[in-house]
Amino acid sequence: MGALARDLFSWGVRASINERNREARLCGEGREVLESDLPLALSLLNNLQEQVVAVTAQIQALTKKVQAGAYPTDKGLSFLEVKDQLLLMYLMDLSYLILDKASGSSLQEHPAILRLVEIRTVLEKLRPLDQKLKYQIDKLVRTAVTGSLSENDPLRFKPHPSNMISKLSSEDEDDEETEEGQSGTSGKKATKGAPRKYIPPRLVPVHYDETEAEREKKLLERAKKRALSSSVIRELKEQYSDAPEEIRDSRHPHATRQSQEDQHRIKYEESMMVRLSVSKREKGRRRRANAMSSQLHSLTHFSDISALTGGTPHLDEDQNPIKKRKKMLKKGRKKKGFRRRR
Amino acid sequence: VNDTVTIRPRRLMTSRFLQNKQIVIDVLHPGKAELRKTDLNHFKSHKMYKTAPDVIFVFGFRTHFGRSKTTGFGLCFYAKGNESKHRLKKHSLYKKEKTSRKQNKEGKNRIKSKGAGAGATPWRCHSKLR
């Protein structure tokens, strides 16, 4: 700050002196111009001296105040204050720079540039904090402008115990319900002004009823996903892509889950040196998984890609809708340590 | 028909707690469909294992799909008589005493009430009451 002030003053003095010199040189009437200018220059210099004295007095007062502790900063400066001051300083430096440039001097190693860069970095660092405080600041500004909380502010929905107190305590308690109803409505009136339609606050999740159209859309999407991973599309992809042909042991996608379970079981058995019994359901599942991969049926039946071509999705014979598995855990049927997913 | 049988051990673990060695055995029998238990138990008296055959026990053999490989477990104990009773019974190395449960309980209660020694009826007992 002090450096900037000094610079500005020196610039001001230099500017005025330069102007005079230029005028004198241009006109060629040096001596006369000097003589006419002398009182003006003297008065200007006196003015300058007075102003300098005033500024130093002010600054000394400020430093005394700061040393006396009138501006406590142990809790830190307010974010908005800091931002204001930084922006002001930035503007001052920028204007000084523009002045210098406009008067023709080069900006090489200009002290203002360093200051500008410093202030700029600090402002950049403050920006994420600004983002975080944006909601609060906006809310406060809105409240200040409109004078009351907005419609959707969740603070409006806090409980008002004053509404619960019966305002008709002097009357008899014949109909408690009507009394409560009245006090309730009067309470509502008090908070919302004129009697308006009661809109319940959206604090509790409401059951979402899926419409037929939405369900069909979901089915279509799922069918599309399934169709994209079918053998027909995969072969097309291989045909047109540049990547080399990958040879992998082909497994039916529905058999992988069962094979994973089998592997898990085998690992357990070999580490615990026991044989686990296989329930009928497990046996059935295993047979089905093996059958899917080894049927000749899969040679001639390609998966349904009508979802991609725009037809209606229908369930294939191979793919049943995966029903939710109910957890029917019977007592004593589970071996400790080995969790079988049913 | 190829009659050679290859035995491949896998995952040998020495358990000092149970005082045994545990092993997973892979048996490859490309010619045969299945192996009988007698055959499987036969190889435990093989000279390769430098212990007596009555500390070696094999169990849990399951044939894989395709019928050329069977996997099972084997245990080799440091001392005789450490194996579980049901396995010892299978190889007739253990015999249970033929006392009935009712008689055991009666005998025990008689001793308890009288406080005397063994008595005529011996009974199976785990505690140090005798």
Short mmCIF file of C-alpha atoms in Angstrom, two decimals:
data_model
loop_
_atom_site.label_atom_id
_atom_site.label_comp_id
_atom_site.label_asym_id
_atom_site.label_seq_id
_atom_site.Cartn_x
_atom_site.Cartn_y
_atom_site.Cartn_z
CA MET A 1 0.00 0.00 0.00
CA GLY A 2 2.70 2.44 1.05
CA ALA A 3 4.80 1.59 -1.96
CA LEU A 4 1.87 2.21 -4.26
CA ALA A 5 1.14 5.58 -2.65
CA ARG A 6 4.76 6.63 -2.99
CA ASP A 7 4.81 5.58 -6.59
CA LEU A 8 1.65 7.48 -7.39
CA PHE A 9 2.86 10.66 -5.76
CA SER A 10 6.21 10.52 -7.50
CA TRP A 11 4.44 9.83 -10.74
CA GLY A 12 2.11 12.77 -10.23
CA VAL A 13 4.97 15.14 -9.56
CA ARG A 14 7.00 13.79 -12.44
CA ALA A 15 4.03 14.05 -14.77
CA SER A 16 3.39 17.66 -14.03
CA ILE A 17 7.07 18.56 -14.32
CA ASN A 18 7.39 16.62 -17.59
CA GLU A 19 4.42 18.42 -19.01
CA ARG A 20 5.85 21.78 -18.16
CA ASN A 21 9.22 20.91 -19.65
CA ARG A 22 7.65 19.67 -22.84
CA GLU A 23 5.58 22.79 -23.19
CA ALA A 24 8.59 24.95 -22.62
CA ARG A 25 10.66 23.09 -25.19
CA LEU A 26 7.87 23.12 -27.74
CA CYS A 27 7.14 26.80 -27.35
CA GLY A 28 10.77 27.88 -27.17
CA GLU A 29 9.97 30.66 -24.75
CA GLY A 30 11.77 28.95 -21.94
CA ARG A 31 12.55 31.73 -19.58
CA GLU A 32 9.21 33.43 -19.74
CA VAL A 33 7.35 30.21 -19.30
CA LEU A 34 9.51 29.34 -16.33
CA GLU A 35 8.86 32.68 -14.73
CA SER A 36 5.10 32.37 -15.18
CA ASP A 37 5.17 28.88 -13.89
CA LEU A 38 7.30 29.51 -10.85
CA PRO A 39 4.52 30.64 -8.44
CA LEU A 40 2.28 27.82 -9.65
CA ALA A 41 5.03 25.28 -9.04
CA LEU A 42 5.71 26.71 -5.61
CA SER A 43 2.05 26.55 -4.65
CA LEU A 44 1.84 22.98 -5.95
CA LEU A 45 4.88 21.94 -3.95
CA ASN A 46 3.45 23.50 -0.79
CA ASN A 47 0.22 21.68 -1.44
CA LEU A 48 2.19 18.49 -1.83
CA GLN A 49 3.94 19.03 1.45
CA GLU A 50 0.68 19.62 3.30
CA GLN A 51 -0.87 16.53 1.82
CA VAL A 52 2.13 14.41 2.69
CA VAL A 53 1.95 15.64 6.28
CA ALA A 54 -1.74 14.81 6.45
CA VAL A 55 -1.23 11.32 5.05
CA THR A 56 1.60 10.54 7.46
CA ALA A 57 -0.52 11.72 10.36
CA GLN A 58 -3.34 9.44 9.29
CA ILE A 59 -1.04 6.48 8.87
CA GLN A 60 0.55 7.05 12.23
CA ALA A 61 -2.86 7.14 13.85
CA LEU A 62 -3.75 3.88 12.11
CA THR A 63 -0.57 2.15 13.24
CA LYS A 64 -1.18 3.30 16.81
CA LYS A 65 -4.67 1.87 16.65
CA VAL A 66 -3.41 -1.43 15.29
CA GLN A 67 -0.73 -1.64 17.96
CA ALA A 68 -3.32 -0.84 20.60
CA GLY A 69 -5.35 -3.80 19.39
CA ALA A 70 -8.43 -2.05 18.05
CA TYR A 71 -8.60 -4.50 15.14
CA PRO A 72 -8.37 -7.98 16.65
CA THR A 73 -7.42 -10.66 14.15
CA ASP A 74 -6.96 -13.78 16.26
CA LYS A 75 -10.17 -15.14 14.87
CA GLY A 76 -9.06 -14.24 11.36
CA LEU A 77 -10.38 -11.66 8.97
CA SER A 78 -13.82 -11.88 7.49
CA PHE A 79 -13.70 -13.57 4.13
CA LEU A 80 -15.77 -10.94 2.39
CA GLU A 81 -13.69 -8.08 3.82
CA VAL A 82 -10.51 -9.66 2.59
CA LYS A 83 -12.00 -10.15 -0.81
CA ASP A 84 -13.11 -6.52 -0.97
CA GLN A 85 -9.71 -5.20 -0.02
CA LEU A 86 -7.93 -7.47 -2.46
CA LEU A 87 -10.16 -6.42 -5.32
CA LEU A 88 -9.62 -2.73 -4.51
CA MET A 89 -5.87 -3.15 -4.44
CA TYR A 90 -6.03 -5.03 -7.70
CA LEU A 91 -7.94 -2.21 -9.32
CA MET A 92 -5.49 0.41 -8.06
CA ASP A 93 -2.50 -1.48 -9.33
CA LEU A 94 -4.18 -2.07 -12.65
CA SER A 95 -5.04 1.60 -13.11
CA TYR A 96 -1.48 2.63 -12.24
CA LEU A 97 -0.21 0.20 -14.83
CA ILE A 98 -2.55 1.58 -17.46
CA LEU A 99 -1.47 5.13 -16.71
CA ASP A 100 2.16 4.25 -17.08
CA LYS A 101 1.59 2.43 -20.30
CA ALA A 102 -0.55 5.24 -21.68
CA SER A 103 2.22 7.75 -21.00
CA GLY A 104 4.57 5.68 -23.09
CA SER A 105 6.90 4.03 -20.62
CA SER A 106 7.65 0.33 -20.92
CA LEU A 107 6.24 -2.15 -18.45
CA GLN A 108 9.48 -4.07 -18.09
CA GLU A 109 10.17 -4.91 -14.43
CA HIS A 110 7.35 -2.75 -13.31
CA PRO A 111 6.76 -3.18 -9.57
CA ALA A 112 2.99 -3.12 -10.02
CA ILE A 113 3.11 -6.29 -12.09
CA LEU A 114 4.50 -8.31 -9.22
CA ARG A 115 1.85 -6.99 -6.91
CA LEU A 116 -0.84 -7.81 -9.43
CA VAL A 117 0.37 -11.35 -9.78
CA GLU A 118 0.42 -11.83 -6.03
CA ILE A 119 -3.09 -10.50 -5.58
CA ARG A 120 -4.32 -12.61 -8.48
CA THR A 121 -3.00 -15.84 -7.01
CA VAL A 122 -4.62 -15.07 -3.69
CA LEU A 123 -7.94 -14.40 -5.40
CA GLU A 124 -7.70 -17.69 -7.28
CA LYS A 125 -7.12 -19.53 -4.04
CA LEU A 126 -10.15 -17.88 -2.53
CA ARG A 127 -12.41 -19.01 -5.33
CA PRO A 128 -13.27 -22.51 -4.04
CA LEU A 129 -14.13 -21.04 -0.64
CA ASP A 130 -16.38 -18.66 -2.48
CA GLN A 131 -18.14 -21.58 -4.12
CA LYS A 132 -18.73 -23.23 -0.80
CA LEU A 133 -20.21 -20.11 0.74
CA LYS A 134 -22.28 -19.26 -2.32
CA TYR A 135 -25.49 -20.85 -1.09
CA GLN A 136 -25.42 -19.14 2.29
CA ILE A 137 -24.52 -15.75 0.87
CA ASP A 138 -27.27 -15.98 -1.74
CA LYS A 139 -29.80 -16.93 0.86
CA LEU A 140 -28.82 -14.02 3.09
CA VAL A 141 -28.93 -11.58 0.22
CA ARG A 142 -32.35 -12.84 -0.80
CA THR A 143 -33.62 -12.54 2.73
CA ALA A 144 -32.25 -9.04 2.99
CA VAL A 145 -33.87 -8.02 -0.27
CA THR A 146 -37.29 -9.60 0.18
CA GLY A 147 -37.51 -9.20 3.93
CA SER A 148 -38.70 -12.74 4.66
CA LEU A 149 -37.76 -16.34 4.01
CA SER A 150 -38.49 -17.76 0.55
CA GLU A 151 -41.22 -20.28 -0.19
CA ASN A 152 -39.04 -23.34 -0.49
CA ASP A 153 -36.79 -22.65 2.44
CA PRO A 154 -36.74 -25.76 4.64
CA LEU A 155 -36.38 -23.53 7.69
CA ARG A 156 -40.04 -22.70 7.30
CA PHE A 157 -41.01 -26.20 8.28
CA LYS A 158 -39.56 -26.25 11.74
CA PRO A 159 -42.10 -27.00 14.48
CA HIS A 160 -43.92 -24.04 15.92
CA PRO A 161 -44.87 -24.93 19.50
CA SER A 162 -46.90 -21.73 19.72
CA ASN A 163 -49.33 -23.32 17.29
CA MET A 164 -49.86 -26.21 19.61
CA ILE A 165 -51.00 -24.12 22.56
CA SER A 166 -54.75 -23.82 22.54
CA LYS A 167 -55.71 -20.21 22.08
CA LEU A 168 -59.17 -20.88 23.46
CA SER A 169 -58.19 -21.84 26.98
CA SER A 170 -61.02 -19.88 28.57
CA GLU A 171 -63.80 -21.88 26.76
CA ASP A 172 -65.09 -25.30 27.83
CA GLU A 173 -63.43 -28.43 26.48
CA ASP A 174 -66.52 -29.94 24.82
CA ASP A 175 -65.04 -30.59 21.45
CA GLU A 176 -61.32 -30.92 21.78
CA GLU A 177 -60.95 -31.80 18.15
CA THR A 178 -62.62 -28.68 16.89
CA GLU A 179 -60.53 -26.61 19.26
CA GLU A 180 -57.35 -28.22 18.08
CA GLY A 181 -58.47 -27.90 14.53
CA GLN A 182 -59.18 -24.25 14.99
CA SER A 183 -55.92 -23.54 16.71
CA GLY A 184 -54.15 -25.50 14.01
CA THR A 185 -55.74 -23.53 11.22
CA SER A 186 -55.20 -20.26 13.01
CA GLY A 187 -51.57 -21.22 13.48
CA LYS A 188 -51.29 -22.00 9.82
CA LYS A 189 -52.97 -18.74 9.00
CA ALA A 190 -50.49 -16.93 11.16
CA THR A 191 -47.56 -18.40 9.31
CA LYS A 192 -48.88 -18.24 5.79
CA GLY A 193 -51.04 -15.15 5.74
CA ALA A 194 -54.23 -15.57 3.74
CA PRO A 195 -55.79 -19.09 3.78
CA ARG A 196 -54.08 -20.94 1.00
CA LYS A 197 -54.05 -24.54 -0.17
CA TYR A 198 -52.06 -26.69 2.20
CA ILE A 199 -48.96 -28.08 0.52
CA PRO A 200 -47.33 -30.80 2.61
CA PRO A 201 -43.62 -30.44 3.10
CA ARG A 202 -41.56 -32.91 1.11
CA LEU A 203 -39.70 -34.42 3.99
CA VAL A 204 -40.81 -38.05 3.67
CA PRO A 205 -40.13 -40.13 0.58
CA VAL A 206 -43.32 -40.91 -1.30
CA HIS A 207 -44.07 -44.18 -3.03
CA TYR A 208 -43.26 -43.94 -6.68
CA ASP A 209 -45.78 -45.60 -8.94
CA GLU A 210 -44.19 -46.79 -12.13
CA THR A 211 -46.40 -46.31 -15.11
CA GLU A 212 -46.75 -48.86 -17.86
CA ALA A 213 -44.80 -46.76 -20.29
CA GLU A 214 -41.89 -46.49 -17.89
CA ARG A 215 -41.86 -50.19 -17.24
CA GLU A 216 -41.84 -50.93 -20.93
CA LYS A 217 -39.02 -48.50 -21.42
CA LYS A 218 -37.01 -50.21 -18.72
CA LEU A 219 -37.63 -53.60 -20.27
CA LEU A 220 -36.58 -52.27 -23.63
CA GLU A 221 -33.36 -50.90 -22.20
CA ARG A 222 -32.54 -54.15 -20.55
CA ALA A 223 -33.25 -56.05 -23.73
CA LYS A 224 -31.00 -53.68 -25.61
CA LYS A 225 -28.17 -54.29 -23.18
CA ARG A 226 -28.59 -58.01 -23.50
CA ALA A 227 -28.73 -57.75 -27.26
CA LEU A 228 -25.52 -55.74 -27.40
CA SER A 229 -23.60 -58.52 -25.71
CA SER A 230 -25.06 -61.24 -27.89
CA SER A 231 -22.94 -63.32 -30.22
CA VAL A 232 -24.31 -61.74 -33.40
CA ILE A 233 -23.33 -58.23 -32.41
CA ARG A 234 -20.01 -59.39 -31.04
CA GLU A 235 -19.12 -61.04 -34.30
CA LEU A 236 -20.04 -57.90 -36.19
CA LYS A 237 -17.81 -55.89 -33.89
CA GLU A 238 -14.91 -58.25 -34.43
CA GLN A 239 -15.40 -58.01 -38.15
CA TYR A 240 -15.16 -54.25 -38.26
CA SER A 241 -12.65 -53.51 -35.54
CA ASP A 242 -8.92 -53.31 -36.05
CA ALA A 243 -8.02 -55.14 -32.90
CA PRO A 244 -6.58 -58.66 -33.21
CA GLU A 245 -8.89 -61.59 -32.75
CA GLU A 246 -9.00 -62.71 -29.15
CA ILE A 247 -9.33 -66.38 -28.43
CA ARG A 248 -10.89 -67.01 -25.08
CA ASP A 249 -12.53 -70.07 -23.69
CA SER A 250 -16.13 -69.34 -24.41
CA ARG A 251 -18.49 -69.71 -21.56
CA HIS A 252 -22.15 -69.03 -21.54
CA PRO A 253 -22.62 -65.85 -19.52
CA HIS A 254 -25.19 -67.46 -17.31
CA ALA A 255 -22.83 -70.22 -16.38
CA THR A 256 -20.19 -68.00 -14.83
CA ARG A 257 -22.07 -67.41 -11.61
CA GLN A 258 -22.53 -71.07 -11.04
CA SER A 259 -18.92 -71.77 -11.90
CA GLN A 260 -17.80 -69.13 -9.43
CA GLU A 261 -19.87 -70.74 -6.74
CA ASP A 262 -18.41 -74.09 -7.62
CA GLN A 263 -14.92 -72.76 -7.34
CA HIS A 264 -15.69 -71.25 -3.98
CA ARG A 265 -17.02 -74.56 -2.79
CA ILE A 266 -14.02 -76.49 -4.01
CA LYS A 267 -11.66 -74.08 -2.32
CA TYR A 268 -13.48 -74.45 0.94
CA GLU A 269 -13.54 -78.20 0.73
CA GLU A 270 -9.87 -78.52 0.03
CA SER A 271 -8.80 -76.18 2.76
CA MET A 272 -11.07 -77.67 5.42
CA MET A 273 -10.63 -81.28 4.28
CA VAL A 274 -14.34 -81.95 4.39
CA ARG A 275 -16.96 -82.74 1.80
CA LEU A 276 -20.04 -80.57 1.76
CA SER A 277 -23.41 -81.99 0.85
CA VAL A 278 -25.14 -80.65 -2.24
CA SER A 279 -28.81 -79.88 -1.89
CA LYS A 280 -31.31 -80.73 -4.59
CA ARG A 281 -31.63 -77.11 -5.55
CA GLU A 282 -27.90 -76.80 -6.00
CA LYS A 283 -27.83 -79.94 -8.08
CA GLY A 284 -30.58 -78.60 -10.29
CA ARG A 285 -28.80 -75.31 -10.75
CA ARG A 286 -25.57 -76.99 -11.63
CA ARG A 287 -27.25 -79.23 -14.15
CA ARG A 288 -28.97 -76.29 -15.76
CA ALA A 289 -25.74 -74.32 -15.96
CA ASN A 290 -23.92 -77.21 -17.58
CA ALA A 291 -26.75 -77.89 -19.94
CA MET A 292 -26.84 -74.32 -21.17
CA SER A 293 -23.28 -74.43 -22.32
CA SER A 294 -23.33 -77.87 -23.82
CA GLN A 295 -26.60 -77.95 -25.68
CA LEU A 296 -26.75 -78.24 -29.42
CA HIS A 297 -29.69 -75.93 -29.07
CA SER A 298 -27.29 -73.02 -28.78
CA LEU A 299 -25.84 -73.75 -32.20
CA THR A 300 -28.92 -72.72 -34.10
CA HIS A 301 -30.52 -70.29 -31.71
CA PHE A 302 -29.11 -66.80 -31.71
CA SER A 303 -30.05 -64.32 -29.07
CA ASP A 304 -32.81 -61.89 -29.72
CA ILE A 305 -31.55 -58.57 -31.05
CA SER A 306 -34.94 -57.18 -31.91
CA ALA A 307 -34.40 -54.60 -29.19
CA LEU A 308 -31.73 -52.93 -31.28
CA THR A 309 -33.67 -53.15 -34.49
CA GLY A 310 -36.77 -51.61 -33.00
CA GLY A 311 -39.04 -54.56 -32.39
CA THR A 312 -40.90 -55.31 -29.17
CA PRO A 313 -38.88 -57.20 -26.56
CA HIS A 314 -40.05 -60.63 -25.61
CA LEU A 315 -38.50 -63.11 -23.28
CA ASP A 316 -36.37 -65.80 -24.78
CA GLU A 317 -36.59 -69.41 -23.73
CA ASP A 318 -33.10 -69.36 -22.34
CA GLN A 319 -33.44 -66.23 -20.34
CA ASN A 320 -35.93 -66.28 -17.54
CA PRO A 321 -36.55 -63.14 -15.57
CA ILE A 322 -34.28 -63.37 -12.60
CA LYS A 323 -36.57 -63.77 -9.64
CA LYS A 324 -35.59 -62.42 -6.33
CA ARG A 325 -34.12 -65.16 -4.20
CA LYS A 326 -35.82 -65.49 -0.90
CA LYS A 327 -33.52 -66.20 1.96
CA MET A 328 -34.85 -69.37 3.46
CA LEU A 329 -32.23 -70.32 5.96
CA LYS A 330 -33.14 -73.42 7.83
CA LYS A 331 -31.54 -74.07 11.15
CA GLY A 332 -28.73 -76.53 11.15
CA ARG A 333 -28.44 -76.71 7.42
CA LYS A 334 -25.63 -74.27 7.15
CA LYS A 335 -22.14 -75.43 7.83
CA LYS A 336 -20.28 -72.93 9.91
CA GLY A 337 -17.97 -70.76 7.95
CA PHE A 338 -19.27 -71.62 4.53
CA ARG A 339 -21.95 -69.32 3.26
CA ARG A 340 -23.99 -70.69 0.46
CA ARG A 341 -26.04 -68.23 -1.50
CA ARG A 342 -29.44 -69.62 -2.18
CA VAL B 1 -7.67 -99.72 -21.79
CA ASN B 2 -4.95 -97.98 -19.93
CA ASP B 3 -4.67 -99.34 -16.45
CA THR B 4 -2.06 -97.03 -15.03
CA VAL B 5 -3.15 -94.86 -12.21
CA THR B 6 -1.22 -91.72 -11.35
CA ILE B 7 -1.34 -90.33 -7.87
CA ARG B 8 -0.50 -86.71 -7.51
CA PRO B 9 -0.39 -85.12 -4.09
CA ARG B 10 -1.23 -81.47 -3.69
CA ARG B 11 -1.36 -78.98 -0.83
CA LEU B 12 0.54 -80.73 1.90
CA MET B 13 0.01 -79.12 5.28
CA THR B 14 1.61 -80.14 8.53
CA SER B 15 -0.55 -79.51 11.54
CA ARG B 16 1.30 -79.68 14.83
CA PHE B 17 -1.91 -78.97 16.67
CA LEU B 18 -3.68 -82.00 15.31
CA GLN B 19 -0.41 -83.93 15.06
CA ASN B 20 -0.91 -84.92 11.49
CA LYS B 21 -0.10 -84.11 7.92
CA GLN B 22 -2.98 -83.22 5.65
CA ILE B 23 -2.86 -83.61 1.93
CA VAL B 24 -5.14 -83.25 -1.07
CA ILE B 25 -4.70 -86.15 -3.49
CA ASP B 26 -5.38 -86.09 -7.20
CA VAL B 27 -5.74 -89.48 -8.78
CA LEU B 28 -5.60 -89.68 -12.56
CA HIS B 29 -7.09 -92.79 -14.04
CA PRO B 30 -7.66 -92.24 -17.74
CA GLY B 31 -8.78 -95.77 -18.45
CA LYS B 32 -11.04 -96.51 -15.53
CA ALA B 33 -14.36 -94.90 -14.89
CA GLU B 34 -14.20 -94.96 -11.11
CA LEU B 35 -11.98 -96.26 -8.40
CA ARG B 36 -13.17 -98.48 -5.67
CA LYS B 37 -12.48 -97.76 -2.08
CA THR B 38 -10.50 -100.90 -1.64
CA ASP B 39 -8.17 -99.82 -4.41
CA LEU B 40 -7.83 -96.40 -2.92
CA ASN B 41 -7.01 -97.78 0.46
CA HIS B 42 -4.63 -100.25 -1.00
CA PHE B 43 -2.01 -97.74 -1.97
CA LYS B 44 -1.56 -96.54 1.56
CA SER B 45 0.51 -99.60 2.29
CA HIS B 46 2.88 -98.57 -0.42
CA LYS B 47 6.54 -98.63 0.46
CA MET B 48 6.93 -95.04 -0.63
CA TYR B 49 5.38 -93.90 2.60
CA LYS B 50 7.83 -94.74 5.26
CA THR B 51 5.22 -95.26 7.93
CA ALA B 52 2.97 -98.08 8.85
CA PRO B 53 -0.30 -98.16 6.98
CA ASP B 54 -2.40 -97.85 10.09
CA VAL B 55 -1.64 -94.17 10.56
CA ILE B 56 -2.64 -93.23 7.02
CA PHE B 57 -6.27 -92.56 6.19
CA VAL B 58 -7.84 -91.44 2.94
CA PHE B 59 -11.39 -90.25 2.44
CA GLY B 60 -13.70 -87.98 0.52
CA PHE B 61 -12.97 -89.07 -3.04
CA ARG B 62 -15.04 -87.40 -5.73
CA THR B 63 -14.69 -88.07 -9.42
CA HIS B 64 -14.69 -85.06 -11.69
CA PHE B 65 -16.87 -84.68 -14.75
CA GLY B 66 -15.31 -86.68 -17.56
CA ARG B 67 -14.34 -89.57 -15.31
CA SER B 68 -10.60 -89.46 -15.57
CA LYS B 69 -9.69 -87.60 -12.39
CA THR B 70 -10.63 -88.13 -8.79
CA THR B 71 -9.80 -85.83 -5.92
CA GLY B 72 -9.71 -86.79 -2.29
CA PHE B 73 -8.13 -86.07 1.06
CA GLY B 74 -5.52 -87.90 3.03
CA LEU B 75 -4.29 -87.72 6.59
CA CYS B 76 -1.12 -89.14 8.06
CA PHE B 77 -0.88 -89.11 11.83
CA TYR B 78 2.18 -88.97 13.97
CA ALA B 79 0.86 -91.57 16.36
CA LYS B 80 -1.64 -94.37 16.25
CA GLY B 81 -5.12 -93.91 17.51
CA ASN B 82 -5.32 -90.15 16.93
CA GLU B 83 -7.79 -90.35 14.10
CA SER B 84 -11.49 -89.85 14.56
CA LYS B 85 -13.36 -92.87 15.78
CA HIS B 86 -15.64 -93.31 12.78
CA ARG B 87 -12.68 -93.64 10.47
CA LEU B 88 -10.90 -96.04 12.74
CA LYS B 89 -14.03 -98.13 12.86
CA LYS B 90 -14.12 -98.32 9.07
CA HIS B 91 -10.72 -99.92 9.10
CA SER B 92 -11.62 -102.00 12.11
CA LEU B 93 -8.99 -100.42 14.30
CA TYR B 94 -11.43 -99.43 16.96
CA LYS B 95 -14.14 -101.28 18.70
CA LYS B 96 -16.80 -99.77 20.82
CA GLU B 97 -17.72 -101.38 24.08
CA LYS B 98 -21.08 -103.02 23.96
CA THR B 99 -22.67 -101.30 26.88
CA SER B 100 -26.10 -99.85 26.60
CA ARG B 101 -26.88 -96.33 27.54
CA LYS B 102 -29.44 -97.24 30.15
CA GLN B 103 -27.12 -99.55 31.94
CA ASN B 104 -24.38 -96.98 31.95
CA LYS B 105 -26.54 -94.48 33.66
CA GLU B 106 -27.82 -96.96 36.22
CA GLY B 107 -24.35 -98.09 37.07
CA LYS B 108 -23.08 -94.57 37.45
CA ASN B 109 -25.93 -93.59 39.71
CA ARG B 110 -25.42 -96.65 41.89
CA ILE B 111 -21.79 -95.80 42.36
CA LYS B 112 -22.63 -92.23 43.12
CA SER B 113 -25.19 -93.11 45.74
CA LYS B 114 -23.11 -95.76 47.46
CA GLY B 115 -19.74 -94.08 47.05
CA ALA B 116 -18.05 -97.44 46.62
CA GLY B 117 -15.64 -98.75 43.96
CA ALA B 118 -16.28 -100.08 40.49
CA GLY B 119 -18.95 -102.70 41.05
CA ALA B 120 -20.05 -105.49 38.76
CA THR B 121 -21.22 -103.45 35.81
CA PRO B 122 -18.48 -101.64 33.96
CA TRP B 123 -19.61 -98.55 32.22
CA ARG B 124 -18.36 -96.26 29.56
CA CYS B 125 -17.25 -93.13 31.18
CA HIS B 126 -15.41 -90.04 30.16
CA SER B 127 -15.00 -88.42 33.50
CA LYS B 128 -12.76 -89.33 36.36
CA LEU B 129 -15.63 -90.49 38.52
CA ARG B 130 -14.37 -94.03 38.42
#
